[in-house]
Coordinates of C-alpha atoms in Angstrom, one line a residue:
Chain A
M1 CA -22.4 -24.1 31.5
T2 CA -25.8 -25.7 30.6
V3 CA -27.2 -24.9 27.2
G4 CA -30.1 -22.9 28.7
K5 CA -27.4 -20.6 30.7
R6 CA -25.8 -19.7 27.3
K7 CA -28.6 -19.3 25.5
I8 CA -29.7 -16.5 28.2
F9 CA -26.1 -14.8 28.1
N10 CA -26.0 -14.7 24.3
S11 CA -29.5 -12.9 24.3
F12 CA -28.5 -10.7 26.9
F13 CA -25.4 -9.4 25.7
Q14 CA -26.8 -9.0 22.1
G15 CA -29.5 -7.0 23.8
L16 CA -27.1 -4.9 25.6
C17 CA -24.9 -3.9 22.6
R18 CA -27.8 -3.4 20.7
S19 CA -29.2 -0.9 23.4
M20 CA -26.2 0.8 23.1
A21 CA -25.8 1.2 19.5
F22 CA -29.9 2.3 20.1
L23 CA -28.7 5.2 22.6
A24 CA -25.9 6.5 20.3
M25 CA -28.7 7.1 17.8
A26 CA -31.1 8.3 19.8
V27 CA -28.9 11.3 21.3
L28 CA -28.8 12.6 17.6
I29 CA -32.5 12.1 17.4
V30 CA -33.3 13.7 20.3
I31 CA -30.9 16.8 19.5
L32 CA -32.4 17.1 16.1
V33 CA -36.1 17.1 17.4
K34 CA -35.2 19.6 20.0
V35 CA -33.5 21.8 17.8
V36 CA -35.8 21.5 14.6
T37 CA -38.8 22.1 17.1
N38 CA -37.4 25.1 18.6
G39 CA -35.7 26.7 15.7
V40 CA -37.7 25.9 12.6
G41 CA -40.4 29.0 13.7
V42 CA -37.9 31.6 13.6
I43 CA -36.2 30.5 9.9
N44 CA -37.4 32.6 6.9
L45 CA -35.8 34.6 4.3
S46 CA -35.2 37.8 6.2
F47 CA -33.5 35.5 9.1
L48 CA -31.2 33.7 6.6
F49 CA -30.5 36.9 4.5
K50 CA -30.5 39.9 7.1
A51 CA -28.0 41.1 9.6
P52 CA -28.7 40.7 13.5
R53 CA -30.3 44.2 15.1
E54 CA -31.0 45.8 18.5
G55 CA -28.1 43.7 20.2
M56 CA -28.7 40.2 18.2
T57 CA -32.3 40.2 19.9
E58 CA -33.8 40.9 16.4
G59 CA -32.8 40.4 12.9
G60 CA -30.9 37.7 11.0
I61 CA -27.6 35.8 10.7
F62 CA -26.3 36.3 7.3
P63 CA -22.9 37.6 8.1
A64 CA -22.7 34.6 10.2
I65 CA -23.6 32.2 7.7
F66 CA -21.6 34.0 4.9
G67 CA -18.3 34.0 7.3
T68 CA -18.8 30.2 8.1
V69 CA -19.2 29.4 4.6
C70 CA -16.0 31.5 3.5
I71 CA -13.7 30.0 6.5
T72 CA -14.8 26.5 5.7
M73 CA -13.8 26.9 2.2
L74 CA -10.5 28.6 2.6
M75 CA -9.8 25.9 5.5
I76 CA -10.3 23.2 2.8
V77 CA -8.1 25.1 0.2
L78 CA -5.0 25.4 2.9
A79 CA -5.2 22.1 4.3
I80 CA -6.1 19.7 1.4
P81 CA -2.5 20.6 -0.4
V82 CA -0.6 20.4 2.9
G83 CA -2.4 17.1 4.2
V84 CA -2.1 15.3 0.8
S85 CA 1.4 16.3 0.0
A86 CA 2.3 14.9 3.5
A87 CA 0.3 11.7 3.1
I88 CA 2.2 11.0 -0.3
Y89 CA 5.3 11.6 1.4
L90 CA 4.4 9.3 4.0
T91 CA 2.8 6.4 1.9
E92 CA 5.3 6.7 -1.1
Y93 CA 8.5 8.0 -0.2
A94 CA 9.1 7.5 3.7
G95 CA 7.4 4.1 4.1
K96 CA 8.0 2.4 7.4
N97 CA 11.2 4.0 8.3
F98 CA 12.1 5.7 11.4
L99 CA 11.5 9.2 10.0
G100 CA 8.2 8.1 8.8
R101 CA 7.2 6.4 12.1
I102 CA 8.2 9.8 13.9
I103 CA 6.1 11.9 11.6
R104 CA 3.2 9.3 11.8
A105 CA 3.5 9.4 15.7
S106 CA 3.4 13.5 15.7
I107 CA 0.2 13.4 13.4
N108 CA -1.7 11.1 15.6
N109 CA -1.0 13.3 18.8
L110 CA -1.7 16.5 16.8
A111 CA -5.1 14.9 16.2
G112 CA -5.4 14.7 20.2
V113 CA -4.5 18.3 20.9
P114 CA -7.5 19.9 22.4
S115 CA -9.0 22.8 20.0
I116 CA -8.5 25.7 22.2
V117 CA -4.7 25.0 22.1
F118 CA -5.0 25.6 18.4
G119 CA -6.9 28.7 18.9
L120 CA -3.8 29.8 21.4
F121 CA -1.4 28.6 19.1
G122 CA -2.9 30.5 16.0
V123 CA -2.8 33.8 18.0
G124 CA 0.7 33.4 18.8
F125 CA 2.2 31.9 15.5
F126 CA 0.0 33.5 12.8
V127 CA -1.4 36.7 14.5
L128 CA 1.7 37.6 16.0
F129 CA 4.5 35.7 14.7
I130 CA 3.8 35.6 11.0
G131 CA 1.2 38.5 10.4
R132 CA 3.1 41.1 12.7
G133 CA 6.6 39.8 11.1
M134 CA 5.1 40.3 7.8
D135 CA 4.2 43.8 8.6
K136 CA 7.4 44.4 9.9
I137 CA 9.2 43.4 6.8
L138 CA 7.1 45.3 4.5
G139 CA 7.3 48.2 6.7
I140 CA 3.4 49.0 6.9
P141 CA 1.2 49.9 9.7
L142 CA -0.9 46.9 11.0
L143 CA -2.5 45.0 8.3
F144 CA -1.6 41.3 8.5
G145 CA -0.6 41.5 12.5
Q146 CA -4.2 41.4 13.7
P147 CA -7.0 38.5 13.9
A148 CA -8.4 37.7 10.4
M149 CA -10.5 35.1 8.3
L150 CA -6.9 33.9 6.9
W151 CA -5.7 33.3 10.0
A152 CA -8.6 31.6 11.7
A153 CA -8.7 29.3 8.3
S154 CA -5.0 28.5 8.8
T155 CA -5.8 27.6 12.3
L156 CA -8.9 25.4 11.3
A157 CA -6.6 23.7 8.8
L158 CA -3.9 22.8 11.2
L159 CA -7.0 21.4 13.0
V160 CA -8.1 19.2 10.2
L161 CA -4.7 18.2 9.0
P162 CA -4.5 14.9 10.7
V163 CA -8.1 13.7 9.4
I164 CA -6.9 14.6 5.8
I165 CA -3.6 13.3 6.4
V166 CA -4.9 9.7 7.7
S167 CA -7.6 9.2 5.2
T168 CA -5.4 10.4 2.2
E169 CA -3.0 7.8 3.4
E170 CA -5.6 5.2 3.6
A171 CA -6.7 6.0 0.2
L172 CA -3.3 5.8 -1.4
N173 CA -2.4 2.7 0.4
S174 CA -5.6 0.9 -1.0
V175 CA -4.4 1.5 -4.6
S176 CA -3.4 -2.0 -6.2
V177 CA 0.1 -3.1 -5.9
S178 CA -0.3 -4.5 -9.6
L179 CA -1.2 -1.3 -11.1
R180 CA 2.0 0.7 -9.6
E181 CA 3.8 -2.4 -10.7
A182 CA 2.5 -1.8 -14.3
A183 CA 3.6 2.0 -14.1
F184 CA 7.0 1.2 -12.8
A185 CA 7.7 -1.7 -15.4
L186 CA 7.2 1.2 -18.0
G187 CA 9.7 2.9 -16.7
A188 CA 7.7 5.5 -14.6
T189 CA 9.5 7.4 -11.8
K190 CA 7.7 7.2 -8.5
W191 CA 6.4 10.9 -9.0
Q192 CA 5.1 9.8 -12.3
V193 CA 3.5 6.7 -10.7
V194 CA 2.0 8.8 -7.9
R195 CA 0.8 11.5 -10.5
N196 CA -0.6 9.3 -12.9
V197 CA -1.8 6.1 -11.3
V198 CA -2.0 6.5 -7.4
L199 CA -3.8 9.8 -7.2
P200 CA -6.2 9.2 -9.8
Q201 CA -7.4 6.0 -8.1
A202 CA -7.1 7.4 -4.6
R203 CA -9.1 10.7 -5.6
S204 CA -12.3 9.6 -4.3
G205 CA -10.7 8.3 -0.8
I206 CA -9.1 11.9 -0.8
L207 CA -12.4 13.8 -1.1
T208 CA -13.6 11.4 1.9
G209 CA -10.9 13.3 3.9
A210 CA -12.3 16.7 2.9
I211 CA -15.6 15.4 3.7
L212 CA -14.7 14.5 7.1
S213 CA -12.4 17.4 7.9
I214 CA -15.3 20.0 6.7
S215 CA -17.6 18.1 9.4
R216 CA -14.9 18.4 12.1
G217 CA -13.7 22.0 11.2
A218 CA -17.2 23.7 10.2
G219 CA -18.5 23.8 13.7
E220 CA -15.1 24.6 15.7
T221 CA -15.3 27.5 17.8
A222 CA -12.2 27.4 20.0
P223 CA -9.8 27.7 17.0
I224 CA -11.1 30.7 15.7
L225 CA -12.0 32.4 19.0
F226 CA -9.0 34.7 18.8
T227 CA -7.7 34.4 15.3
G228 CA -10.7 36.2 13.5
C229 CA -13.9 36.0 14.4
A230 CA -16.0 38.9 15.6
Y231 CA -18.8 39.4 18.2
F232 CA -20.7 41.7 15.7
L233 CA -19.7 43.2 12.3
P234 CA -21.9 46.1 10.7
R235 CA -20.5 44.6 7.3
L236 CA -19.4 41.6 5.4
P237 CA -15.8 40.9 5.3
V238 CA -15.8 41.8 1.4
F239 CA -13.7 44.2 -0.3
T240 CA -14.6 45.8 -3.7
I241 CA -11.9 46.1 -6.3
P242 CA -11.7 49.7 -7.2
Y243 CA -12.9 50.6 -10.6
V244 CA -14.3 47.4 -11.8
H245 CA -16.3 47.2 -8.9
I246 CA -15.8 43.4 -8.3
P247 CA -16.7 42.3 -4.4
V248 CA -14.5 39.8 -3.5
I249 CA -14.1 38.1 0.0
N250 CA -11.4 39.9 2.0
P251 CA -9.3 37.3 3.9
L252 CA -7.7 39.9 5.8
D253 CA -10.8 41.0 7.5
Q254 CA -12.4 39.7 10.4
F255 CA -15.7 37.7 10.3
M256 CA -18.9 36.3 12.1
E257 CA -19.0 32.6 12.4
L258 CA -22.4 30.5 13.5
S259 CA -21.1 28.7 16.3
Y260 CA -19.4 31.6 17.8
H261 CA -22.6 33.6 17.3
I262 CA -24.4 30.8 19.1
F263 CA -21.6 31.1 22.0
I264 CA -22.1 34.8 22.7
M265 CA -26.0 34.7 22.2
A266 CA -26.0 32.1 24.8
T267 CA -23.6 33.5 27.3
Q268 CA -23.2 37.4 26.5
S269 CA -26.6 38.8 26.0
T270 CA -28.6 40.9 28.2
N271 CA -32.1 39.2 27.1
V272 CA -31.7 35.7 27.0
A273 CA -35.4 35.0 26.5
A274 CA -35.4 37.3 23.5
T275 CA -32.3 35.4 22.0
R276 CA -33.3 31.9 22.7
P277 CA -35.5 31.4 19.7
I278 CA -32.4 32.9 17.6
Q279 CA -30.1 30.7 19.1
Y280 CA -32.1 27.6 18.1
G281 CA -32.4 28.9 14.8
T282 CA -28.8 29.6 14.5
T283 CA -27.8 26.1 15.8
L284 CA -30.5 24.4 13.0
V285 CA -28.7 26.7 10.6
L286 CA -25.3 25.6 11.5
I287 CA -26.1 22.0 11.4
A288 CA -28.0 22.0 8.0
L289 CA -25.1 24.2 6.5
T290 CA -22.6 21.5 7.9
F291 CA -24.9 18.8 6.4
L292 CA -25.1 20.8 3.1
L293 CA -21.5 21.2 2.9
N294 CA -21.1 17.2 3.3
L295 CA -23.7 16.5 0.7
S296 CA -21.8 18.7 -1.9
A297 CA -18.8 16.7 -0.9
I298 CA -20.3 13.6 -1.4
I299 CA -21.9 14.3 -4.9
F300 CA -18.6 15.5 -5.7
R301 CA -17.1 12.4 -5.0
I302 CA -19.8 10.4 -6.7
Y303 CA -19.2 12.6 -9.8
F304 CA -15.3 11.8 -9.8
R305 CA -15.9 7.8 -9.1
K306 CA -18.2 7.6 -11.9
R307 CA -16.4 9.1 -14.6
P308 CA -14.2 6.4 -16.4
R309 CA -10.7 7.8 -16.3
Chain B
M1 CA 10.4 1.6 -37.3
K2 CA 12.0 -1.3 -35.4
V3 CA 15.4 -2.7 -36.4
E4 CA 15.9 -6.3 -36.5
H5 CA 18.0 -7.6 -33.9
G6 CA 18.5 -11.2 -34.6
I7 CA 20.3 -12.4 -37.5
K8 CA 19.9 -15.8 -38.8
G9 CA 22.3 -18.4 -37.9
Q10 CA 24.2 -15.8 -35.3
Q11 CA 23.0 -16.1 -31.8
K12 CA 24.0 -13.3 -29.5
T13 CA 23.6 -13.3 -25.9
K14 CA 21.2 -10.5 -24.8
I15 CA 21.1 -11.4 -20.9
K16 CA 23.3 -13.3 -19.0
L17 CA 22.7 -14.3 -15.2
E18 CA 26.2 -14.7 -13.8
E19 CA 26.0 -16.5 -10.2
L20 CA 23.0 -14.6 -9.3
T21 CA 21.7 -15.2 -5.8
F22 CA 18.7 -13.2 -4.7
Y23 CA 17.3 -12.5 -1.1
Y24 CA 13.9 -11.4 0.1
G25 CA 15.0 -10.2 3.4
K26 CA 16.9 -13.4 4.7
Y27 CA 15.0 -15.7 2.4
K28 CA 17.0 -17.1 -0.4
A29 CA 14.8 -16.9 -3.5
I30 CA 17.3 -17.5 -6.1
D31 CA 20.7 -19.6 -5.3
N32 CA 23.5 -19.2 -7.5
V33 CA 22.1 -19.1 -10.9
S34 CA 23.9 -18.7 -14.2
M35 CA 22.4 -18.9 -17.6
E36 CA 21.8 -17.0 -20.6
F37 CA 18.8 -15.4 -22.8
L38 CA 19.6 -15.5 -26.5
E39 CA 18.7 -12.3 -28.5
C40 CA 15.3 -13.0 -30.2
K41 CA 14.6 -16.4 -28.8
V42 CA 12.0 -17.3 -26.2
T43 CA 13.5 -18.9 -23.0
A44 CA 11.1 -20.3 -20.9
I45 CA 11.7 -20.9 -17.1
I46 CA 9.5 -23.9 -16.0
G47 CA 9.5 -25.1 -12.4
P48 CA 7.1 -25.9 -9.4
S49 CA 5.3 -23.1 -7.3
G50 CA 7.7 -21.3 -5.2
C51 CA 10.6 -22.1 -6.9
G52 CA 11.8 -18.8 -7.9
K53 CA 10.6 -18.4 -11.7
S54 CA 9.1 -15.1 -11.1
T55 CA 11.7 -13.8 -9.0
L56 CA 14.2 -15.0 -11.7
I57 CA 12.6 -12.7 -14.5
K58 CA 11.9 -10.2 -12.0
S59 CA 15.5 -9.6 -11.2
I60 CA 16.2 -8.6 -14.9
N61 CA 13.9 -5.3 -14.7
R62 CA 14.5 -5.1 -11.0
I63 CA 10.7 -4.7 -10.1
S64 CA 10.7 -6.5 -7.0
E65 CA 12.4 -3.5 -5.1
I66 CA 9.5 -1.7 -5.3
T67 CA 7.5 -3.4 -2.8
N68 CA 10.0 -5.8 -1.1
D69 CA 13.3 -5.5 0.7
V70 CA 15.8 -7.4 -1.7
Q71 CA 19.6 -8.2 -1.6
V72 CA 21.3 -9.1 -4.7
E73 CA 24.6 -11.3 -4.9
G74 CA 26.2 -11.8 -8.6
K75 CA 25.4 -10.1 -11.8
V76 CA 22.5 -9.8 -14.5
L77 CA 24.2 -8.4 -17.5
L78 CA 22.1 -6.6 -20.2
D79 CA 24.4 -6.5 -23.4
N80 CA 27.3 -7.0 -21.0
K81 CA 26.2 -4.5 -18.6
N82 CA 25.2 -5.2 -15.0
V83 CA 21.8 -3.8 -14.2
Y84 CA 22.7 -3.8 -10.5
D85 CA 25.7 -1.4 -11.0
R86 CA 25.5 1.6 -9.3
D87 CA 25.1 4.1 -12.1
V88 CA 22.2 2.2 -13.9
D89 CA 19.2 4.6 -14.4
L90 CA 16.2 2.1 -13.5
V91 CA 13.9 4.2 -15.7
D92 CA 16.1 3.4 -18.9
L93 CA 16.4 -0.4 -17.8
R94 CA 13.0 -0.7 -17.4
R95 CA 12.2 1.0 -20.8
R96 CA 14.5 -1.6 -22.4
V97 CA 13.0 -4.5 -20.5
G98 CA 9.3 -4.7 -20.9
M99 CA 7.2 -6.8 -18.5
V100 CA 3.9 -8.7 -18.8
F101 CA 2.4 -9.6 -15.4
Q102 CA 0.5 -12.8 -14.4
R103 CA -2.9 -11.0 -14.1
P104 CA -3.6 -8.5 -16.8
N105 CA -3.5 -5.4 -14.9
P106 CA -4.7 -2.5 -17.6
F107 CA -4.8 1.0 -15.9
P108 CA -8.7 2.1 -15.7
K109 CA -8.1 4.1 -18.5
S110 CA -9.3 4.0 -22.1
I111 CA -7.6 1.6 -24.6
Y112 CA -5.7 4.7 -26.1
D113 CA -4.6 5.9 -22.8
N114 CA -3.3 2.6 -21.8
V115 CA -1.0 2.5 -24.8
A116 CA 0.0 5.8 -24.8
F117 CA 0.7 6.0 -21.2
G118 CA 4.4 4.7 -21.6
P119 CA 5.4 7.0 -24.2
R120 CA 3.7 10.0 -22.5
L121 CA 6.0 9.2 -19.4
Y122 CA 8.9 9.8 -21.9
G123 CA 7.5 13.1 -22.8
V124 CA 5.9 12.2 -25.9
N125 CA 2.7 14.5 -26.5
N126 CA 2.6 14.9 -30.0
K127 CA -0.7 13.7 -30.9
K128 CA 0.1 12.6 -34.7
R129 CA 3.0 10.7 -33.2
L130 CA 1.1 9.1 -30.3
D131 CA -1.7 7.8 -32.6
E132 CA 1.3 6.1 -34.7
I133 CA 2.6 4.5 -31.6
V134 CA -0.8 3.3 -30.4
E135 CA -1.5 1.9 -34.0
Y136 CA 1.9 0.1 -34.3
S137 CA 1.7 -1.4 -31.0
L138 CA -1.8 -2.6 -31.1
V139 CA -1.4 -4.1 -34.5
K140 CA 2.0 -5.9 -33.0
S141 CA 0.0 -7.2 -30.0
A142 CA -2.8 -8.4 -32.4
L143 CA -5.6 -6.3 -31.3
W144 CA -5.8 -3.5 -33.3
N145 CA -8.6 -4.8 -35.6
E146 CA -11.0 -5.7 -32.4
V147 CA -10.6 -2.5 -30.7
K148 CA -9.8 0.2 -33.4
D149 CA -13.1 1.6 -33.0
R150 CA -13.4 1.5 -29.5
L151 CA -10.0 3.1 -28.7
N152 CA -11.6 5.4 -26.2
Q153 CA -13.8 2.7 -24.3
S154 CA -12.4 1.9 -20.8
A155 CA -9.9 -1.3 -20.9
I156 CA -11.9 -2.4 -17.8
G157 CA -14.7 -3.8 -20.0
F158 CA -12.8 -6.1 -22.0
S159 CA -12.1 -9.8 -21.8
G160 CA -9.2 -11.3 -19.7
G161 CA -7.4 -12.3 -23.1
Q162 CA -7.8 -8.9 -24.5
Q163 CA -6.9 -7.1 -21.6
Q164 CA -3.7 -9.2 -21.7
R165 CA -3.0 -8.2 -25.1
L166 CA -3.5 -4.6 -24.2
C167 CA -0.8 -5.0 -21.6
I168 CA 1.6 -6.4 -23.9
A169 CA 0.9 -3.7 -26.4
R170 CA 1.2 -1.3 -23.4
A171 CA 4.8 -2.7 -22.9
L172 CA 5.8 -2.5 -26.7
A173 CA 4.6 1.1 -27.0
V174 CA 8.0 2.1 -25.2
D175 CA 9.9 0.1 -27.8
P176 CA 11.7 -2.2 -25.5
E177 CA 14.3 -4.8 -26.5
V178 CA 13.4 -7.5 -23.9
L179 CA 10.2 -8.8 -23.0
L180 CA 9.4 -10.3 -19.6
M181 CA 6.4 -12.3 -19.2
D182 CA 5.4 -13.5 -15.7
E183 CA 2.9 -16.4 -16.5
P184 CA 1.1 -14.6 -18.8
C185 CA -1.5 -17.0 -19.8
A186 CA -2.2 -18.2 -16.2
A187 CA -5.3 -16.3 -16.0
L188 CA -6.8 -16.9 -19.3
D189 CA -8.9 -19.5 -20.8
P190 CA -7.4 -22.1 -23.6
T191 CA -8.6 -19.8 -26.7
A192 CA -7.2 -16.5 -25.1
T193 CA -3.9 -18.5 -24.1
A194 CA -3.5 -19.7 -28.0
R195 CA -3.9 -16.3 -29.5
I196 CA -1.0 -15.2 -26.7
E197 CA 1.2 -18.1 -27.8
E198 CA 0.8 -17.1 -31.4
L199 CA 1.6 -13.8 -30.6
I200 CA 4.8 -14.6 -28.6
E201 CA 5.9 -16.6 -31.9
D202 CA 5.4 -13.5 -33.8
L203 CA 7.2 -11.0 -31.2
K204 CA 10.2 -13.3 -31.1
K205 CA 11.5 -11.8 -34.4
Y206 CA 11.7 -8.5 -32.7
Y207 CA 12.2 -9.0 -28.8
T208 CA 14.3 -11.3 -26.6
I209 CA 11.5 -13.1 -24.4
A210 CA 11.8 -14.6 -21.0
I211 CA 8.8 -16.4 -20.1
V212 CA 7.9 -18.2 -17.1
T213 CA 5.3 -20.6 -17.1
H214 CA 3.6 -23.2 -15.2
N215 CA 2.3 -25.2 -18.3
M216 CA 4.9 -27.4 -19.5
Q217 CA 3.1 -28.1 -22.9
Q218 CA 3.2 -24.1 -23.4
A219 CA 6.9 -24.5 -22.4
A220 CA 7.7 -27.1 -25.2
R221 CA 5.3 -25.3 -27.8
I222 CA 6.8 -21.8 -27.7
S223 CA 10.2 -21.7 -26.4
D224 CA 13.5 -22.3 -28.0
Y225 CA 15.4 -22.6 -24.8
T226 CA 14.1 -24.0 -21.4
G227 CA 15.6 -23.4 -18.1
F228 CA 14.1 -25.6 -14.9
L229 CA 14.2 -23.9 -11.9
L230 CA 13.8 -26.1 -8.3
N231 CA 14.1 -24.5 -5.0
G232 CA 15.9 -21.7 -6.7
Q233 CA 18.4 -23.4 -8.0
L234 CA 18.8 -24.0 -11.8
I235 CA 18.8 -27.6 -12.4
E236 CA 18.8 -27.7 -16.1
Y237 CA 19.1 -25.3 -19.0
N238 CA 19.0 -26.8 -22.5
I239 CA 17.3 -26.3 -25.9
T240 CA 13.6 -26.9 -25.2
T241 CA 13.5 -29.8 -27.7
E242 CA 16.6 -31.6 -26.0
M243 CA 15.0 -31.0 -22.4
F244 CA 11.7 -32.4 -23.1
T245 CA 13.0 -35.4 -25.2
N246 CA 16.0 -36.4 -23.3
P247 CA 16.3 -34.7 -20.1
D248 CA 20.1 -35.0 -18.6
K249 CA 18.8 -35.2 -15.1
K250 CA 16.1 -37.7 -13.5
V251 CA 14.2 -34.7 -11.5
T252 CA 13.7 -32.8 -14.6
E253 CA 12.4 -35.9 -16.3
D254 CA 10.1 -36.6 -13.0
Y255 CA 8.9 -32.9 -13.1
I256 CA 8.2 -32.9 -16.9
T257 CA 6.4 -36.1 -17.0
G258 CA 4.1 -34.8 -14.1
R259 CA 5.4 -36.8 -11.5
F260 CA 5.7 -33.9 -9.0
G261 CA 5.0 -30.2 -9.1

């Protein structure tokens, strides 16, 4: 091949790869521009802090924002302990043995399961099996055995579990061998090494997993479709403690959620023209909210990284 | 606080290797080595890179098992008890046999928390008691005067030599009987090395010390006994002055005089 030809090939492939990279970026930009230009007009305080009216053609989306924030936080609270413990077992105890390999393969496959399957599993397992089962054991009328925030968050937690496990595993593996050795040489047990040396070092990596799982979980619709989110609720999923009058989030209540709200406005509305601006506005809020949740997790991570420990 | 182990004129065997053969997987790193480490003496292990020096001392506190698949034949007797017996508690073994590594590896914590790390593992949480242990250990490792006003500073900001002395203090804090040192000066400059050597001189009053070193002069300066290891085999083991002035074997002489290695 001549020198000239090689040079042409070189620049051709460089250009090709570069345009593909720009294509990926362009998709994001187009989505953002479209959503922002169409949605920013409807956003104002009453849109953010009021409930929908007139069959979703008017009013705000506050219940959906509230539900999204609640369910994402509940999801993280449920998923982190399970995911981190599993990752600790896999890296520190199971290592590369047969059992460890099988568990790891299962987790990788779990990550590939379509989200609608998680949704159906959530109904079958959490709502019907666990929920109804609890009602039966406690001998009470229907309380746990119906779609609720708790079950939806549990289903989402399962969905993001592989993300948390894989990123935590990476974080644990990156803790230097010499620090582990130092602790073992002082007579630390495995758990003491994990607790006092490995986890503090891996903390920011674990938080990265949390960030990724928030991104993954916050916008999901399918897993919560049957497990707890509602088309429309006249009230927030809040429960007031008697006598002291402190409102708390009620995880056994149903909730509204942004992505599901977009879905029903787009497919179930009788007046599409009237809901279209609200759809754009809701989409913008969902994207912004995911971004905000991510941002807070990033700030949290920087804070932990800086603290000398 | 610390009992004097050694009585002058009387030499007690602290550690005894009996026909020790050590494998990493299928690779034989130590080949049928028998030798003794006397109480309150410094025993140096010398030899070229990859001869199994580090493996030899790491076989005593069984630290290689953490990261490697190892297999052991023969015995390592600590006070006449084989550390490879089934009933040996690794936590207790490693409390009795402290270790200082080649690269200073302080935890990314404060000076105080580094030294208190070991005692805390054993449930010492009393602030006054911990203060005592921290001060005692730092005094013993000749670091106290430099750091006494900066105990809450992160160990990461200190020099390599200070970090290494901190690692020694950390090892001393759990009150060990034996101190294993795996080329403790390899990453240090000459001044810091001299300070560590002085420190070793001082520490051997209380502890049995086994030190691996690349540096022949260092072995000659600080050790009472020296073992020369080559390809996993113990070629020669003798009183240091004897070995360096009048080695038994030709290959030892060649190594000591720098003809290979």
